[in-house]
JSON list of C-alpha atoms in Angstrom, two decimals:
[
{"chain": "A", "resi": 1, "resn": "ALA", "atom": "CA", "xyz": [8.22, -3.87, 7.86]},
{"chain": "A", "resi": 2, "resn": "ASN", "atom": "CA", "xyz": [10.56, -6.74, 7.07]},
{"chain": "A", "resi": 3, "resn": "ALA", "atom": "CA", "xyz": [7.77, -9.12, 6.94]},
{"chain": "A", "resi": 4, "resn": "ALA", "atom": "CA", "xyz": [5.94, -7.03, 4.34]},
{"chain": "A", "resi": 5, "resn": "MET", "atom": "CA", "xyz": [9.26, -6.48, 2.54]},
{"chain": "A", "resi": 6, "resn": "SER", "atom": "CA", "xyz": [10.27, -10.02, 1.95]},
{"chain": "A", "resi": 7, "resn": "SER", "atom": "CA", "xyz": [6.80, -11.50, 1.37]},
{"chain": "A", "resi": 8, "resn": "GLU", "atom": "CA", "xyz": [4.96, -11.33, -2.01]},
{"chain": "A", "resi": 9, "resn": "THR", "atom": "CA", "xyz": [2.72, -8.53, -2.58]},
{"chain": "A", "resi": 10, "resn": "VAL", "atom": "CA", "xyz": [-0.95, -9.20, -2.63]},
{"chain": "A", "resi": 11, "resn": "ASP", "atom": "CA", "xyz": [-1.92, -8.81, -6.19]},
{"chain": "A", "resi": 12, "resn": "GLN", "atom": "CA", "xyz": [-5.55, -7.07, -6.08]},
{"chain": "A", "resi": 13, "resn": "TYR", "atom": "CA", "xyz": [-6.27, -8.84, -9.48]},
{"chain": "A", "resi": 14, "resn": "SER", "atom": "CA", "xyz": [-5.93, -12.21, -7.71]},
{"chain": "A", "resi": 15, "resn": "LEU", "atom": "CA", "xyz": [-8.51, -11.44, -5.37]},
{"chain": "A", "resi": 16, "resn": "ASP", "atom": "CA", "xyz": [-11.52, -13.65, -5.87]},
{"chain": "A", "resi": 17, "resn": "HIS", "atom": "CA", "xyz": [-14.19, -10.86, -6.25]},
{"chain": "A", "resi": 18, "resn": "HIS", "atom": "CA", "xyz": [-15.73, -8.95, -9.09]},
{"chain": "A", "resi": 19, "resn": "ARG", "atom": "CA", "xyz": [-14.57, -5.70, -8.00]},
{"chain": "A", "resi": 20, "resn": "ASN", "atom": "CA", "xyz": [-11.02, -6.53, -7.69]},
{"chain": "A", "resi": 21, "resn": "TRP", "atom": "CA", "xyz": [-10.00, -3.80, -10.03]},
{"chain": "A", "resi": 22, "resn": "ALA", "atom": "CA", "xyz": [-10.95, -1.48, -7.32]},
{"chain": "A", "resi": 23, "resn": "TYR", "atom": "CA", "xyz": [-9.77, -3.31, -4.24]},
{"chain": "A", "resi": 24, "resn": "CYS", "atom": "CA", "xyz": [-6.09, -1.92, -4.07]},
{"chain": "A", "resi": 25, "resn": "GLY", "atom": "CA", "xyz": [-7.07, -0.67, -0.44]},
{"chain": "A", "resi": 26, "resn": "ILE", "atom": "CA", "xyz": [-8.31, -3.85, 0.49]},
{"chain": "A", "resi": 27, "resn": "ALA", "atom": "CA", "xyz": [-4.92, -5.67, -1.01]},
{"chain": "A", "resi": 28, "resn": "THR", "atom": "CA", "xyz": [-2.92, -3.04, 0.96]},
{"chain": "A", "resi": 29, "resn": "THR", "atom": "CA", "xyz": [-4.80, -3.73, 4.37]},
{"chain": "A", "resi": 30, "resn": "LEU", "atom": "CA", "xyz": [-4.35, -7.47, 3.84]},
{"chain": "A", "resi": 31, "resn": "MET", "atom": "CA", "xyz": [-0.59, -6.83, 3.29]},
{"chain": "A", "resi": 32, "resn": "LEU", "atom": "CA", "xyz": [-0.33, -4.83, 6.65]},
{"chain": "A", "resi": 33, "resn": "LEU", "atom": "CA", "xyz": [-2.14, -7.51, 8.38]},
{"chain": "A", "resi": 34, "resn": "ARG", "atom": "CA", "xyz": [-0.04, -10.34, 7.26]},
{"chain": "A", "resi": 35, "resn": "ALA", "atom": "CA", "xyz": [3.03, -8.41, 8.00]},
{"chain": "A", "resi": 36, "resn": "ASN", "atom": "CA", "xyz": [1.75, -8.33, 11.62]},
{"chain": "A", "resi": 37, "resn": "GLY", "atom": "CA", "xyz": [0.63, -12.05, 11.57]},
{"chain": "A", "resi": 38, "resn": "MET", "atom": "CA", "xyz": [-3.04, -11.04, 11.69]},
{"chain": "A", "resi": 39, "resn": "SER", "atom": "CA", "xyz": [-4.02, -12.72, 8.28]},
{"chain": "A", "resi": 40, "resn": "ASP", "atom": "CA", "xyz": [-2.57, -15.40, 6.10]},
{"chain": "A", "resi": 41, "resn": "GLU", "atom": "CA", "xyz": [-3.22, -16.63, 2.65]},
{"chain": "A", "resi": 42, "resn": "ALA", "atom": "CA", "xyz": [-5.76, -19.25, 3.88]},
{"chain": "A", "resi": 43, "resn": "SER", "atom": "CA", "xyz": [-8.02, -16.59, 5.40]},
{"chain": "A", "resi": 44, "resn": "THR", "atom": "CA", "xyz": [-7.63, -14.10, 2.18]},
{"chain": "A", "resi": 45, "resn": "HIS", "atom": "CA", "xyz": [-11.22, -14.51, 0.97]},
{"chain": "A", "resi": 46, "resn": "ARG", "atom": "CA", "xyz": [-12.89, -14.20, 4.38]},
{"chain": "A", "resi": 47, "resn": "ASP", "atom": "CA", "xyz": [-10.59, -11.34, 5.09]},
{"chain": "A", "resi": 48, "resn": "MET", "atom": "CA", "xyz": [-11.11, -9.58, 1.97]},
{"chain": "A", "resi": 49, "resn": "GLN", "atom": "CA", "xyz": [-15.11, -9.60, 2.31]},
{"chain": "A", "resi": 50, "resn": "SER", "atom": "CA", "xyz": [-14.72, -8.22, 5.79]},
{"chain": "A", "resi": 51, "resn": "LEU", "atom": "CA", "xyz": [-12.45, -5.55, 4.86]},
{"chain": "A", "resi": 52, "resn": "ALA", "atom": "CA", "xyz": [-14.26, -4.49, 1.82]},
{"chain": "A", "resi": 53, "resn": "ALA", "atom": "CA", "xyz": [-17.67, -4.46, 4.14]},
{"chain": "A", "resi": 54, "resn": "GLN", "atom": "CA", "xyz": [-15.89, -2.09, 6.45]},
{"chain": "A", "resi": 55, "resn": "VAL", "atom": "CA", "xyz": [-13.50, 0.18, 4.57]},
{"chain": "A", "resi": 56, "resn": "TYR", "atom": "CA", "xyz": [-14.67, 0.25, 0.79]},
{"chain": "A", "resi": 57, "resn": "VAL", "atom": "CA", "xyz": [-16.78, 2.82, -0.49]},
{"chain": "A", "resi": 58, "resn": "THR", "atom": "CA", "xyz": [-18.38, 2.13, -3.68]},
{"chain": "A", "resi": 59, "resn": "GLY", "atom": "CA", "xyz": [-17.56, 4.81, -6.19]},
{"chain": "A", "resi": 60, "resn": "ALA", "atom": "CA", "xyz": [-14.77, 6.50, -3.79]},
{"chain": "A", "resi": 61, "resn": "GLY", "atom": "CA", "xyz": [-12.49, 3.63, -3.18]},
{"chain": "A", "resi": 62, "resn": "THR", "atom": "CA", "xyz": [-11.02, 2.71, 0.47]},
{"chain": "A", "resi": 63, "resn": "ASP", "atom": "CA", "xyz": [-11.36, 5.37, 3.12]},
{"chain": "A", "resi": 64, "resn": "VAL", "atom": "CA", "xyz": [-8.53, 6.20, 4.88]},
{"chain": "A", "resi": 65, "resn": "TYR", "atom": "CA", "xyz": [-10.19, 6.74, 8.34]},
{"chain": "A", "resi": 66, "resn": "LYS", "atom": "CA", "xyz": [-12.21, 3.63, 8.13]},
{"chain": "A", "resi": 67, "resn": "MET", "atom": "CA", "xyz": [-8.89, 1.66, 7.21]},
{"chain": "A", "resi": 68, "resn": "ALA", "atom": "CA", "xyz": [-7.30, 2.96, 10.22]},
{"chain": "A", "resi": 69, "resn": "GLU", "atom": "CA", "xyz": [-10.37, 2.23, 12.46]},
{"chain": "A", "resi": 70, "resn": "VAL", "atom": "CA", "xyz": [-10.43, -1.56, 11.05]},
{"chain": "A", "resi": 71, "resn": "LEU", "atom": "CA", "xyz": [-6.62, -1.98, 11.88]},
{"chain": "A", "resi": 72, "resn": "ARG", "atom": "CA", "xyz": [-7.22, -0.72, 15.52]},
{"chain": "A", "resi": 73, "resn": "ASP", "atom": "CA", "xyz": [-10.34, -2.87, 15.89]},
{"chain": "A", "resi": 74, "resn": "ARG", "atom": "CA", "xyz": [-7.93, -5.74, 14.78]},
{"chain": "A", "resi": 75, "resn": "GLY", "atom": "CA", "xyz": [-5.07, -5.11, 17.42]},
{"chain": "A", "resi": 76, "resn": "LEU", "atom": "CA", "xyz": [-3.03, -2.30, 16.00]},
{"chain": "A", "resi": 77, "resn": "GLU", "atom": "CA", "xyz": [-4.04, 0.14, 18.52]},
{"chain": "A", "resi": 78, "resn": "ASP", "atom": "CA", "xyz": [-1.82, 2.71, 17.28]},
{"chain": "A", "resi": 79, "resn": "ALA", "atom": "CA", "xyz": [-3.13, 3.09, 13.81]},
{"chain": "A", "resi": 80, "resn": "LYS", "atom": "CA", "xyz": [-3.89, 6.78, 12.75]},
{"chain": "A", "resi": 81, "resn": "SER", "atom": "CA", "xyz": [-5.13, 8.15, 9.36]},
{"chain": "A", "resi": 82, "resn": "THR", "atom": "CA", "xyz": [-4.42, 11.14, 8.10]},
{"chain": "A", "resi": 83, "resn": "ARG", "atom": "CA", "xyz": [-4.90, 13.09, 4.86]},
{"chain": "A", "resi": 84, "resn": "ASN", "atom": "CA", "xyz": [-2.29, 15.66, 5.45]},
{"chain": "A", "resi": 85, "resn": "GLY", "atom": "CA", "xyz": [0.60, 13.58, 6.59]},
{"chain": "A", "resi": 86, "resn": "SER", "atom": "CA", "xyz": [4.07, 14.24, 6.23]},
{"chain": "A", "resi": 87, "resn": "MET", "atom": "CA", "xyz": [7.30, 12.52, 5.49]},
{"chain": "A", "resi": 88, "resn": "ALA", "atom": "CA", "xyz": [8.35, 12.80, 9.23]},
{"chain": "A", "resi": 89, "resn": "GLN", "atom": "CA", "xyz": [5.39, 10.53, 10.17]},
{"chain": "A", "resi": 90, "resn": "LEU", "atom": "CA", "xyz": [5.94, 8.06, 7.22]},
{"chain": "A", "resi": 91, "resn": "LEU", "atom": "CA", "xyz": [9.69, 7.55, 8.57]},
{"chain": "A", "resi": 92, "resn": "ASP", "atom": "CA", "xyz": [8.55, 7.56, 12.38]},
{"chain": "A", "resi": 93, "resn": "THR", "atom": "CA", "xyz": [6.26, 4.59, 11.60]},
{"chain": "A", "resi": 94, "resn": "LEU", "atom": "CA", "xyz": [8.94, 2.62, 9.42]},
{"chain": "A", "resi": 95, "resn": "ASP", "atom": "CA", "xyz": [11.45, 3.26, 12.00]},
{"chain": "A", "resi": 96, "resn": "LYS", "atom": "CA", "xyz": [9.22, 1.41, 14.26]},
{"chain": "A", "resi": 97, "resn": "GLY", "atom": "CA", "xyz": [9.21, -1.66, 12.27]},
{"chain": "A", "resi": 98, "resn": "GLN", "atom": "CA", "xyz": [5.75, -1.07, 10.66]},
{"chain": "A", "resi": 99, "resn": "PRO", "atom": "CA", "xyz": [4.92, -0.89, 7.06]},
{"chain": "A", "resi": 100, "resn": "VAL", "atom": "CA", "xyz": [2.63, 2.40, 5.90]},
{"chain": "A", "resi": 101, "resn": "PRO", "atom": "CA", "xyz": [-0.52, 2.13, 3.74]},
{"chain": "A", "resi": 102, "resn": "PHE", "atom": "CA", "xyz": [-0.07, 5.21, 1.67]},
{"chain": "A", "resi": 103, "resn": "GLY", "atom": "CA", "xyz": [-2.57, 7.00, -1.03]},
{"chain": "A", "resi": 104, "resn": "VAL", "atom": "CA", "xyz": [-0.89, 7.72, -4.27]},
{"chain": "A", "resi": 105, "resn": "VAL", "atom": "CA", "xyz": [-2.29, 9.36, -7.63]},
{"chain": "A", "resi": 106, "resn": "HIS", "atom": "CA", "xyz": [0.53, 7.33, -9.59]},
{"chain": "A", "resi": 107, "resn": "SER", "atom": "CA", "xyz": [2.96, 4.74, -8.97]},
{"chain": "A", "resi": 108, "resn": "GLU", "atom": "CA", "xyz": [6.51, 4.91, -10.58]},
{"chain": "A", "resi": 109, "resn": "GLY", "atom": "CA", "xyz": [9.76, 3.36, -9.86]},
{"chain": "A", "resi": 110, "resn": "ARG", "atom": "CA", "xyz": [12.02, 0.44, -10.67]},
{"chain": "A", "resi": 111, "resn": "VAL", "atom": "CA", "xyz": [10.63, -3.23, -10.39]},
{"chain": "A", "resi": 112, "resn": "THR", "atom": "CA", "xyz": [12.55, -4.91, -7.70]},
{"chain": "A", "resi": 113, "resn": "LYS", "atom": "CA", "xyz": [10.19, -8.07, -7.34]},
{"chain": "A", "resi": 114, "resn": "VAL", "atom": "CA", "xyz": [7.25, -9.66, -9.35]},
{"chain": "A", "resi": 115, "resn": "ASN", "atom": "CA", "xyz": [5.33, -12.15, -7.43]},
{"chain": "A", "resi": 116, "resn": "ALA", "atom": "CA", "xyz": [5.77, -15.86, -8.09]},
{"chain": "A", "resi": 117, "resn": "GLY", "atom": "CA", "xyz": [3.90, -16.55, -11.54]},
{"chain": "A", "resi": 118, "resn": "GLY", "atom": "CA", "xyz": [4.03, -12.95, -12.58]},
{"chain": "A", "resi": 119, "resn": "SER", "atom": "CA", "xyz": [1.77, -9.90, -12.40]},
{"chain": "A", "resi": 120, "resn": "LYS", "atom": "CA", "xyz": [-1.94, -10.44, -13.44]},
{"chain": "A", "resi": 121, "resn": "ARG", "atom": "CA", "xyz": [-1.99, -7.09, -14.93]},
{"chain": "A", "resi": 122, "resn": "TYR", "atom": "CA", "xyz": [1.27, -6.77, -16.41]},
{"chain": "A", "resi": 123, "resn": "PRO", "atom": "CA", "xyz": [2.31, -10.11, -17.44]},
{"chain": "A", "resi": 124, "resn": "GLY", "atom": "CA", "xyz": [5.40, -8.81, -19.26]},
{"chain": "A", "resi": 125, "resn": "LEU", "atom": "CA", "xyz": [6.66, -7.09, -15.93]},
{"chain": "A", "resi": 126, "resn": "LYS", "atom": "CA", "xyz": [10.01, -8.16, -14.49]},
{"chain": "A", "resi": 127, "resn": "ALA", "atom": "CA", "xyz": [12.52, -6.91, -12.10]},
{"chain": "A", "resi": 128, "resn": "GLY", "atom": "CA", "xyz": [14.82, -4.28, -13.31]},
{"chain": "A", "resi": 129, "resn": "SER", "atom": "CA", "xyz": [11.97, -2.71, -15.52]},
{"chain": "A", "resi": 130, "resn": "GLU", "atom": "CA", "xyz": [10.70, 0.95, -15.07]},
{"chain": "A", "resi": 131, "resn": "HIS", "atom": "CA", "xyz": [6.91, 1.17, -14.01]},
{"chain": "A", "resi": 132, "resn": "TYR", "atom": "CA", "xyz": [4.71, 4.13, -14.16]},
{"chain": "A", "resi": 133, "resn": "LYS", "atom": "CA", "xyz": [1.03, 4.14, -13.89]},
{"chain": "A", "resi": 134, "resn": "THR", "atom": "CA", "xyz": [-1.55, 7.04, -13.22]},
{"chain": "A", "resi": 135, "resn": "PHE", "atom": "CA", "xyz": [-4.79, 6.38, -11.56]},
{"chain": "A", "resi": 136, "resn": "GLY", "atom": "CA", "xyz": [-8.14, 8.01, -11.57]},
{"chain": "A", "resi": 137, "resn": "PRO", "atom": "CA", "xyz": [-9.58, 10.58, -9.34]},
{"chain": "A", "resi": 138, "resn": "ALA", "atom": "CA", "xyz": [-10.00, 7.95, -6.34]},
{"chain": "A", "resi": 139, "resn": "GLY", "atom": "CA", "xyz": [-6.18, 7.51, -6.44]},
{"chain": "A", "resi": 140, "resn": "HIS", "atom": "CA", "xyz": [-4.77, 4.02, -5.44]},
{"chain": "A", "resi": 141, "resn": "TRP", "atom": "CA", "xyz": [-3.19, 2.46, -2.27]},
{"chain": "A", "resi": 142, "resn": "VAL", "atom": "CA", "xyz": [0.22, 0.83, -1.80]},
{"chain": "A", "resi": 143, "resn": "LEU", "atom": "CA", "xyz": [2.39, -0.39, 1.21]},
{"chain": "A", "resi": 144, "resn": "VAL", "atom": "CA", "xyz": [5.63, 1.59, 1.80]},
{"chain": "A", "resi": 145, "resn": "THR", "atom": "CA", "xyz": [7.73, -1.35, 3.57]},
{"chain": "A", "resi": 146, "resn": "GLY", "atom": "CA", "xyz": [10.93, 0.51, 4.10]},
{"chain": "A", "resi": 147, "resn": "TYR", "atom": "CA", "xyz": [13.67, 2.80, 3.11]},
{"chain": "A", "resi": 148, "resn": "GLU", "atom": "CA", "xyz": [17.30, 2.84, 2.28]},
{"chain": "A", "resi": 149, "resn": "GLY", "atom": "CA", "xyz": [19.62, 5.44, 3.40]},
{"chain": "A", "resi": 150, "resn": "SER", "atom": "CA", "xyz": [19.59, 7.55, 6.50]},
{"chain": "A", "resi": 151, "resn": "ARG", "atom": "CA", "xyz": [16.49, 9.11, 8.09]},
{"chain": "A", "resi": 152, "resn": "GLU", "atom": "CA", "xyz": [17.74, 12.63, 7.50]},
{"chain": "A", "resi": 153, "resn": "ASN", "atom": "CA", "xyz": [18.20, 11.66, 3.57]},
{"chain": "A", "resi": 154, "resn": "PRO", "atom": "CA", "xyz": [16.37, 8.50, 2.43]},
{"chain": "A", "resi": 155, "resn": "ALA", "atom": "CA", "xyz": [17.82, 7.55, -0.80]},
{"chain": "A", "resi": 156, "resn": "HIS", "atom": "CA", "xyz": [15.03, 5.19, -1.89]},
{"chain": "A", "resi": 157, "resn": "PHE", "atom": "CA", "xyz": [11.80, 3.73, -0.55]},
{"chain": "A", "resi": 158, "resn": "VAL", "atom": "CA", "xyz": [10.58, 0.08, -0.93]},
{"chain": "A", "resi": 159, "resn": "ILE", "atom": "CA", "xyz": [6.81, -0.07, -1.96]},
{"chain": "A", "resi": 160, "resn": "ASN", "atom": "CA", "xyz": [4.75, -2.95, -2.35]},
{"chain": "A", "resi": 161, "resn": "ASP", "atom": "CA", "xyz": [2.03, -2.22, -5.28]},
{"chain": "A", "resi": 162, "resn": "PRO", "atom": "CA", "xyz": [-1.09, -4.42, -5.26]},
{"chain": "A", "resi": 163, "resn": "ASP", "atom": "CA", "xyz": [-1.84, -3.03, -9.05]},
{"chain": "A", "resi": 164, "resn": "MET", "atom": "CA", "xyz": [1.27, -4.68, -10.56]},
{"chain": "A", "resi": 165, "resn": "GLY", "atom": "CA", "xyz": [1.48, -7.50, -8.07]},
{"chain": "A", "resi": 166, "resn": "GLY", "atom": "CA", "xyz": [5.15, -6.63, -6.97]},
{"chain": "A", "resi": 167, "resn": "GLN", "atom": "CA", "xyz": [7.69, -4.54, -5.42]},
{"chain": "A", "resi": 168, "resn": "LEU", "atom": "CA", "xyz": [8.93, -1.11, -6.61]},
{"chain": "A", "resi": 169, "resn": "ARG", "atom": "CA", "xyz": [12.07, 0.96, -5.40]},
{"chain": "A", "resi": 170, "resn": "ALA", "atom": "CA", "xyz": [11.35, 4.52, -5.85]},
{"chain": "A", "resi": 171, "resn": "THR", "atom": "CA", "xyz": [13.32, 7.52, -4.85]},
{"chain": "A", "resi": 172, "resn": "ARG", "atom": "CA", "xyz": [12.17, 10.27, -2.22]},
{"chain": "A", "resi": 173, "resn": "ALA", "atom": "CA", "xyz": [11.23, 12.64, -4.84]},
{"chain": "A", "resi": 174, "resn": "GLN", "atom": "CA", "xyz": [9.25, 10.10, -6.83]},
{"chain": "A", "resi": 175, "resn": "LEU", "atom": "CA", "xyz": [7.62, 9.10, -3.46]},
{"chain": "A", "resi": 176, "resn": "GLU", "atom": "CA", "xyz": [6.78, 12.47, -2.70]},
{"chain": "A", "resi": 177, "resn": "ARG", "atom": "CA", "xyz": [5.17, 13.23, -6.23]},
{"chain": "A", "resi": 178, "resn": "MET", "atom": "CA", "xyz": [3.27, 10.05, -6.04]},
{"chain": "A", "resi": 179, "resn": "GLY", "atom": "CA", "xyz": [1.61, 10.96, -2.75]},
{"chain": "A", "resi": 180, "resn": "LYS", "atom": "CA", "xyz": [1.21, 14.75, -3.60]},
{"chain": "A", "resi": 181, "resn": "GLY", "atom": "CA", "xyz": [3.97, 15.78, -1.49]},
{"chain": "A", "resi": 182, "resn": "SER", "atom": "CA", "xyz": [4.75, 15.86, 1.93]},
{"chain": "A", "resi": 183, "resn": "GLY", "atom": "CA", "xyz": [1.99, 17.51, 4.24]},
{"chain": "A", "resi": 184, "resn": "ASN", "atom": "CA", "xyz": [-0.55, 16.07, 1.83]},
{"chain": "A", "resi": 185, "resn": "PHE", "atom": "CA", "xyz": [-0.03, 12.42, 2.22]},
{"chain": "A", "resi": 186, "resn": "TYR", "atom": "CA", "xyz": [-3.16, 10.23, 2.83]},
{"chain": "A", "resi": 187, "resn": "GLN", "atom": "CA", "xyz": [-1.49, 7.41, 4.97]},
{"chain": "A", "resi": 188, "resn": "VAL", "atom": "CA", "xyz": [-2.12, 5.17, 8.11]},
{"chain": "A", "resi": 189, "resn": "THR", "atom": "CA", "xyz": [0.69, 5.49, 10.46]},
{"chain": "A", "resi": 190, "resn": "GLN", "atom": "CA", "xyz": [1.60, 3.99, 13.73]}
]
């Protein structure tokens, strides 16, 4: 999780593909693989093509079950997918040092970091800005990389958002709204 928190966010709009606007799940999976030393910037195009063929469903986006399956195939043997995940499962995985691919209906929070060179989609975005973006019926994928505060009462979550090409800091309430509430989270835990 620390590797994902300190690295640049994979900006889905920088991916060399004509469908990059729909590749948030691919970018999120790439970030998780990079955090575990299983991918790097040099292999981004090859890994993106492979992941897209395995997890992306045209018109529906990245499938959470296929995402977990490909992560297991690449060596993250404990990767489990769910469409009814809980806050406890999210925290368990973060406490193990693993970031969590997390499905959202919108993203919100304070921008803490933008990639070098800025965001491809939001060129005026900078650290300290408030960010809010809603997504269509297929939703959006982000990578939750950590939390601040205690496990019993996490104050904020750190989120790498491939749509904005940067990192957000969101309260627990914001994260729960983004993911439609604990017990309804689409996520891949370990």
